[in-house]
Coordinates of C-alpha atoms and ligand atoms in Angstrom, one line a residue:
M11 CA -2.0 -12.4 37.4
I12 CA -2.8 -12.4 34.2
I13 CA 0.2 -12.5 31.5
E14 CA -0.4 -10.8 28.5
A15 CA 0.9 -12.0 24.8
Y16 CA 0.9 -10.5 21.2
S17 CA 2.7 -12.3 18.0
P18 CA 1.5 -11.1 14.8
G19 CA 1.3 -13.7 11.7
R20 CA 3.4 -12.7 9.0
V21 CA 3.4 -11.9 4.8
N22 CA 6.3 -13.5 3.1
L23 CA 6.1 -10.3 0.2
I24 CA 8.8 -12.4 -1.5
G25 CA 12.0 -15.0 -0.8
D26 CA 10.1 -18.1 -0.7
H27 CA 11.3 -21.9 0.8
T28 CA 15.1 -19.8 1.1
D29 CA 15.2 -19.9 4.5
Y30 CA 15.8 -23.7 5.3
S31 CA 19.5 -23.6 2.8
G32 CA 20.7 -20.1 4.7
G33 CA 19.1 -17.8 1.8
L34 CA 17.3 -14.6 1.9
V35 CA 13.9 -13.6 2.9
L36 CA 11.2 -10.6 2.9
P37 CA 8.8 -11.4 5.1
M38 CA 6.4 -8.7 7.2
A39 CA 4.9 -8.7 10.2
L40 CA 1.0 -8.3 10.3
D41 CA -1.1 -6.4 12.0
T42 CA -3.5 -9.0 12.8
G43 CA -2.0 -11.9 15.0
T44 CA -2.9 -13.9 18.1
T45 CA -3.3 -13.3 21.8
V46 CA -2.6 -15.6 24.5
R47 CA -4.2 -14.8 27.9
F48 CA -2.6 -16.3 31.1
S49 CA -3.2 -17.5 34.1
P50 CA -0.2 -18.9 36.4
L51 CA -1.4 -21.2 38.8
P52 CA -0.4 -23.6 41.8
T53 CA -0.8 -26.3 39.1
T54 CA 0.9 -29.1 36.4
T55 CA -1.1 -27.9 34.4
V56 CA -1.7 -25.0 31.9
T57 CA -5.3 -25.8 30.3
L58 CA -6.0 -23.3 26.8
R59 CA -9.0 -22.7 25.3
S60 CA -9.0 -21.0 21.6
D61 CA -11.8 -19.3 20.9
A62 CA -11.1 -20.8 16.6
D63 CA -12.0 -24.5 18.9
P64 CA -14.3 -25.3 21.5
A65 CA -12.5 -28.4 22.7
P66 CA -10.3 -26.9 25.5
A67 CA -6.0 -27.9 25.8
A68 CA -4.8 -29.3 29.0
I69 CA -1.2 -30.3 28.9
E70 CA 1.1 -30.6 31.4
T71 CA 4.7 -28.8 32.2
D72 CA 6.2 -32.1 31.7
V73 CA 4.9 -33.9 28.5
V74 CA 7.4 -35.6 25.9
D75 CA 5.4 -36.5 22.7
P76 CA 3.5 -32.8 21.1
T77 CA 2.4 -34.4 19.0
T78 CA -0.2 -36.9 21.3
I79 CA -1.8 -33.6 22.0
Q80 CA -5.3 -33.6 21.5
P81 CA -6.7 -30.7 19.8
A82 CA -4.1 -31.0 16.9
W83 CA -3.9 -26.5 17.4
A84 CA -2.5 -27.9 21.2
R85 CA 0.3 -29.3 20.1
Y86 CA 2.4 -26.5 19.2
V87 CA 1.8 -25.8 22.6
A88 CA 3.1 -28.7 24.6
G89 CA 6.2 -28.0 21.1
V90 CA 7.0 -24.2 23.2
V91 CA 6.1 -26.2 27.1
V92 CA 9.0 -29.4 25.7
E93 CA 11.7 -26.5 24.8
L94 CA 10.9 -24.5 26.7
R95 CA 12.3 -26.7 29.4
S96 CA 15.4 -28.3 27.7
A97 CA 16.2 -24.5 27.8
G98 CA 16.3 -24.2 31.2
Y99 CA 12.5 -22.5 32.5
D100 CA 10.7 -23.9 34.9
I101 CA 7.5 -23.5 33.7
S102 CA 4.4 -23.0 36.1
G103 CA 0.5 -24.9 34.7
G104 CA -2.0 -22.2 35.1
T105 CA -5.4 -21.2 33.0
G106 CA -6.0 -19.3 29.8
S107 CA -7.5 -18.3 26.8
I108 CA -6.1 -17.4 23.4
T109 CA -7.9 -15.3 20.7
T110 CA -6.5 -15.0 17.2
T111 CA -7.6 -12.3 14.4
L112 CA -5.7 -14.4 12.0
P113 CA -7.1 -17.0 9.6
L114 CA -6.2 -20.6 10.4
G115 CA -3.9 -23.5 8.0
A116 CA -3.8 -19.4 4.9
G117 CA -0.4 -19.1 4.7
L118 CA -0.2 -15.6 7.5
S119 CA 1.8 -18.4 10.1
S120 CA -0.7 -18.7 12.9
S121 CA 0.9 -21.7 14.3
A122 CA 4.1 -19.9 14.5
A123 CA 2.0 -16.9 15.7
L124 CA 0.3 -19.3 18.7
E125 CA 4.0 -20.6 20.0
V126 CA 5.7 -17.1 20.0
A127 CA 2.5 -15.9 22.2
T128 CA 2.0 -19.2 24.2
A129 CA 5.8 -18.7 24.9
L130 CA 5.8 -15.1 25.3
A131 CA 3.1 -15.9 27.8
L132 CA 5.0 -18.6 29.6
G133 CA 8.2 -16.8 30.5
A134 CA 10.3 -16.7 27.4
L135 CA 12.9 -14.0 27.5
G136 CA 15.3 -13.3 25.6
S137 CA 16.0 -11.8 22.5
A138 CA 13.6 -11.9 19.1
L139 CA 15.8 -14.8 17.6
E140 CA 17.1 -16.1 21.0
V141 CA 12.3 -16.4 21.3
A142 CA 12.4 -17.7 17.4
Q143 CA 14.9 -19.8 17.6
L144 CA 12.8 -22.1 19.9
C145 CA 9.3 -21.6 19.3
R146 CA 10.7 -23.0 15.2
R147 CA 12.3 -25.6 17.5
A148 CA 8.8 -26.4 19.0
E149 CA 6.9 -26.3 15.7
Q150 CA 9.7 -28.7 13.7
L151 CA 8.8 -30.9 17.2
A152 CA 5.2 -30.4 16.9
S153 CA 4.3 -30.6 13.5
G154 CA 7.3 -33.1 11.7
V155 CA 8.2 -30.5 9.2
P156 CA 11.0 -29.3 9.2
C157 CA 11.1 -25.2 8.8
G158 CA 12.9 -22.7 8.4
I159 CA 13.2 -19.9 10.7
M160 CA 11.2 -17.0 8.9
D161 CA 7.4 -17.2 10.2
Q162 CA 9.0 -17.0 13.9
L163 CA 11.8 -14.5 13.2
A164 CA 9.2 -12.2 11.4
A165 CA 6.8 -12.6 14.3
T166 CA 9.3 -11.3 17.4
A167 CA 11.2 -8.8 15.2
G168 CA 8.6 -6.9 13.1
V169 CA 9.2 -3.6 13.0
Q170 CA 6.7 -0.8 11.5
G171 CA 5.7 0.3 8.5
C172 CA 8.4 -1.9 7.4
A173 CA 9.4 -5.0 5.6
L174 CA 12.4 -7.3 7.6
L175 CA 15.7 -8.6 4.5
I176 CA 16.7 -11.6 7.4
D177 CA 19.6 -13.2 5.8
C178 CA 18.8 -16.8 6.8
R179 CA 22.3 -17.8 7.5
L180 CA 23.4 -14.7 9.5
L181 CA 20.6 -14.4 11.4
T182 CA 20.1 -10.8 10.8
V183 CA 17.1 -8.6 10.9
D184 CA 16.7 -5.4 8.7
P185 CA 14.2 -3.0 8.4
V186 CA 13.2 -1.7 5.4
R187 CA 10.7 1.3 5.2
I188 CA 7.9 0.3 2.8
P189 CA 7.5 3.3 0.8
D190 CA 4.5 5.3 0.3
G191 CA 3.1 4.9 -2.4
L192 CA 2.2 1.2 -2.1
E193 CA 0.5 -1.0 -0.3
V194 CA -0.4 -4.7 0.1
V195 CA -3.6 -6.6 -0.4
V196 CA -3.5 -10.0 1.0
I197 CA -6.0 -12.9 -0.8
D198 CA -6.8 -16.0 0.5
S199 CA -7.3 -18.5 -2.1
G200 CA -9.6 -20.7 -0.4
E201 CA -7.6 -23.3 -0.6
H202 CA -6.7 -24.0 3.3
R203 CA -3.8 -26.4 3.7
A204 CA -0.9 -27.9 6.7
L205 CA 2.1 -28.2 5.8
V206 CA 1.8 -31.3 7.9
G207 CA 1.5 -34.6 4.8
S208 CA 2.3 -31.6 2.3
P209 CA 4.9 -32.1 -0.9
Y210 CA 7.3 -29.2 1.9
V211 CA 9.3 -32.8 3.2
E212 CA 10.0 -33.3 -0.3
R213 CA 11.1 -29.8 -1.2
R214 CA 13.5 -29.0 1.7
A215 CA 15.5 -32.6 0.6
D216 CA 14.8 -31.8 -3.1
C217 CA 16.9 -28.8 -2.4
E218 CA 18.8 -30.9 0.7
R219 CA 20.1 -33.7 -2.4
A220 CA 21.4 -30.3 -4.8
A221 CA 23.6 -28.7 -2.6
D222 CA 25.1 -32.3 -2.4
V223 CA 26.1 -31.5 -5.7
I224 CA 26.7 -27.9 -6.4
G225 CA 27.7 -27.1 -3.2
P226 CA 25.9 -24.2 -0.7
L227 CA 22.7 -22.8 -2.2
R228 CA 23.7 -19.4 -0.6
D229 CA 26.1 -19.3 -2.0
A230 CA 25.7 -21.3 -5.1
A231 CA 25.8 -18.8 -9.1
R232 CA 23.1 -19.5 -11.6
G233 CA 26.0 -21.2 -13.7
D234 CA 26.2 -24.1 -11.4
V235 CA 22.7 -25.1 -10.9
E236 CA 23.3 -25.7 -14.4
R237 CA 25.6 -28.7 -13.9
I238 CA 22.6 -30.2 -11.5
P239 CA 22.8 -33.5 -13.8
D240 CA 18.5 -34.5 -12.8
D241 CA 15.8 -32.6 -14.2
R242 CA 13.7 -32.3 -11.0
L243 CA 16.8 -31.2 -9.0
R244 CA 18.5 -27.9 -11.4
R245 CA 14.7 -26.7 -11.6
R246 CA 14.4 -27.0 -7.4
A247 CA 18.3 -25.6 -7.0
R248 CA 17.3 -22.8 -10.2
H249 CA 14.8 -21.6 -8.3
V250 CA 16.0 -21.5 -4.7
V251 CA 19.5 -19.9 -6.2
S252 CA 17.6 -17.4 -8.6
E253 CA 15.3 -16.3 -5.7
N254 CA 18.1 -15.2 -3.7
E255 CA 19.3 -12.8 -6.3
R256 CA 15.7 -11.6 -7.0
V257 CA 15.1 -10.8 -2.7
A258 CA 18.3 -8.7 -2.9
E259 CA 17.1 -7.1 -6.2
A260 CA 13.5 -6.8 -4.1
A261 CA 14.5 -5.3 -1.4
D262 CA 16.8 -3.1 -3.4
A263 CA 13.9 -1.8 -5.2
L264 CA 11.9 -1.2 -1.7
R265 CA 14.7 1.4 -0.8
T266 CA 14.9 3.3 -3.8
A267 CA 11.0 3.6 -3.7
D268 CA 11.1 1.4 -8.2
L269 CA 8.1 0.4 -7.7
Q270 CA 8.0 -0.9 -10.5
R271 CA 10.7 -2.9 -10.3
F272 CA 9.5 -4.3 -6.9
G273 CA 6.2 -5.4 -8.7
R274 CA 8.0 -8.1 -11.3
L275 CA 10.2 -9.0 -9.1
L276 CA 7.4 -10.2 -7.5
R277 CA 5.9 -11.3 -10.4
E278 CA 9.1 -13.4 -11.3
S279 CA 9.0 -15.2 -8.2
H280 CA 5.7 -16.3 -8.6
R281 CA 6.3 -18.5 -12.1
S282 CA 9.7 -19.2 -10.8
L283 CA 7.9 -20.8 -7.7
R284 CA 4.9 -22.2 -10.3
D285 CA 7.5 -24.1 -13.2
D286 CA 10.4 -24.6 -10.8
F287 CA 9.7 -25.2 -7.7
E288 CA 5.7 -26.7 -8.6
V289 CA 4.3 -25.1 -4.2
S290 CA 1.7 -23.7 -6.6
T291 CA -1.7 -25.3 -7.4
P292 CA -4.4 -24.2 -10.3
A293 CA -6.6 -21.9 -8.3
L294 CA -3.1 -20.3 -7.3
D295 CA -2.5 -19.6 -10.5
A296 CA -5.4 -18.5 -11.4
L297 CA -5.8 -15.5 -8.6
V298 CA -2.8 -14.3 -9.5
D299 CA -2.5 -14.1 -12.6
E300 CA -5.9 -12.8 -12.2
L301 CA -4.1 -9.7 -10.5
N302 CA -1.8 -9.7 -12.0
C303 CA -4.4 -8.3 -15.2
T304 CA -5.8 -5.6 -12.7
T305 CA -4.8 -2.1 -12.7
G306 CA -2.8 -0.6 -10.1
V307 CA -1.4 -4.1 -9.1
F308 CA 2.3 -4.1 -9.4
G309 CA 3.0 -7.5 -8.9
A310 CA 1.5 -10.6 -7.2
R311 CA 2.4 -14.4 -6.2
L312 CA 2.0 -16.7 -3.6
T313 CA 2.7 -16.7 -0.4
G314 CA 4.8 -19.0 2.7
A315 CA 4.9 -22.6 2.1
G316 CA 2.2 -22.8 -1.6
F317 CA 0.1 -25.9 -1.6
G318 CA -2.7 -23.3 -0.7
G319 CA -3.0 -20.5 1.4
C320 CA -3.2 -17.0 0.1
A321 CA -1.6 -14.5 -3.0
V322 CA -0.2 -11.2 -2.2
A323 CA -0.7 -8.4 -4.3
V324 CA 2.0 -5.6 -3.8
V325 CA -0.5 -2.1 -5.1
E326 CA -0.4 0.9 -5.9
R327 CA -2.2 3.0 -3.0
G328 CA -5.7 3.5 -3.2
T329 CA -6.2 0.6 -5.5
V330 CA -9.4 -1.1 -4.7
I331 CA -9.1 -4.8 -5.2
A332 CA -11.1 -7.8 -3.0
G333 CA -8.1 -8.7 0.2
R334 CA -7.0 -7.7 3.0
R335 CA -4.7 -5.0 3.1
V336 CA -2.3 -5.4 5.7
H337 CA 0.1 -2.6 7.1
A338 CA 4.1 -3.8 8.7
S339 CA 3.4 -4.1 11.6
A340 CA 5.7 -4.8 15.1
G341 CA 6.5 -8.2 16.4
A342 CA 5.3 -9.8 19.2
R343 CA 4.6 -8.3 22.6
V344 CA 4.2 -9.5 26.3
R345 CA 2.9 -7.1 29.4
E346 CA 1.3 -7.9 33.2
L347 CA -2.0 -7.3 33.0
K348 CA -3.7 -6.2 36.9
G349 CA -6.3 -8.7 38.5
Ligands
GLA408 C1 6.1 -22.3 5.9 C2 7.5 -22.4 6.9 C3 8.4 -21.6 6.5 C4 9.5 -20.9 4.9 C5 8.0 -21.4 4.2 C6 8.7 -21.0 2.4 O1 5.9 -21.0 6.1 O2 7.5 -22.4 8.1 O3 9.7 -21.4 8.0 O4 10.4 -22.5 4.7 O5 6.4 -21.7 4.4 O6 8.9 -20.5 1.9

């Protein structure tokens, strides 16, 4: 028996560094992703080969600490194995392969796609939210990065033709149709990075310290933010509070096909991530500036965690710019192949 599981990556249209404080995000699942083909066998080792690495990964089904596993990408697989076991699954060993059409480390959630495809291939059941929550725990365990739910939930809950308005506090997903006149282009800055060792952890800690002063950032108003005495914490909170407002407004702009307004919100989001949250880089700033001066571009911003990776641009249909044109796609799926 061969089980084939596929998970898309995601691009976030707007709403970055808001998920881990219970905020709003607006990502979409991509039409590129990661496939895991797995044959269960009477063994206690999960052996997987990746098309992105000649070194195979061999993970014992009783693995305890994913951070010790080599090669490094296999830590995500090990994280999934640990989390499936602690959720009560009886995991079989076996052999399989991983293929991906996602650029790795480019901010398009290649690690979430690997986790979700692995979880489904190894037998994870349950709702999109349940699988996403399991995979988020796996990511945190494997990488030590205290990520939010956005990437895994966008991968499991994707809807063709729609962006997903996710409320990361209520954990609801509200599909918002992408209007016909708008296309989404992802442009790689060429600066690739891993979140491990990045200032992501510090940014999250800053948000928690700001919340200690004014209460949950999700409930805070702009006026509350100005009460924070520390300049750095005030700017971090200002980004989060204003970004939540922008996401709500952006979802509304999509629904009413107000593409100029949608684009303006993306531009404002980039400025806020650059100046207040300080997660952009000179290369991303130059790329976004250039995009925002290009005819046919409604708006562009960095997407994902920042510190390198990709920019996303929303453009008038038919506009020719260099980059990867992406389409909002369905979420992860699994099937059994004969053989
Ligand atoms: C990474 C994390 C997400 C989210 C984004 C920033 O992709 O995995 O949970 O925090 O960064 O929006």
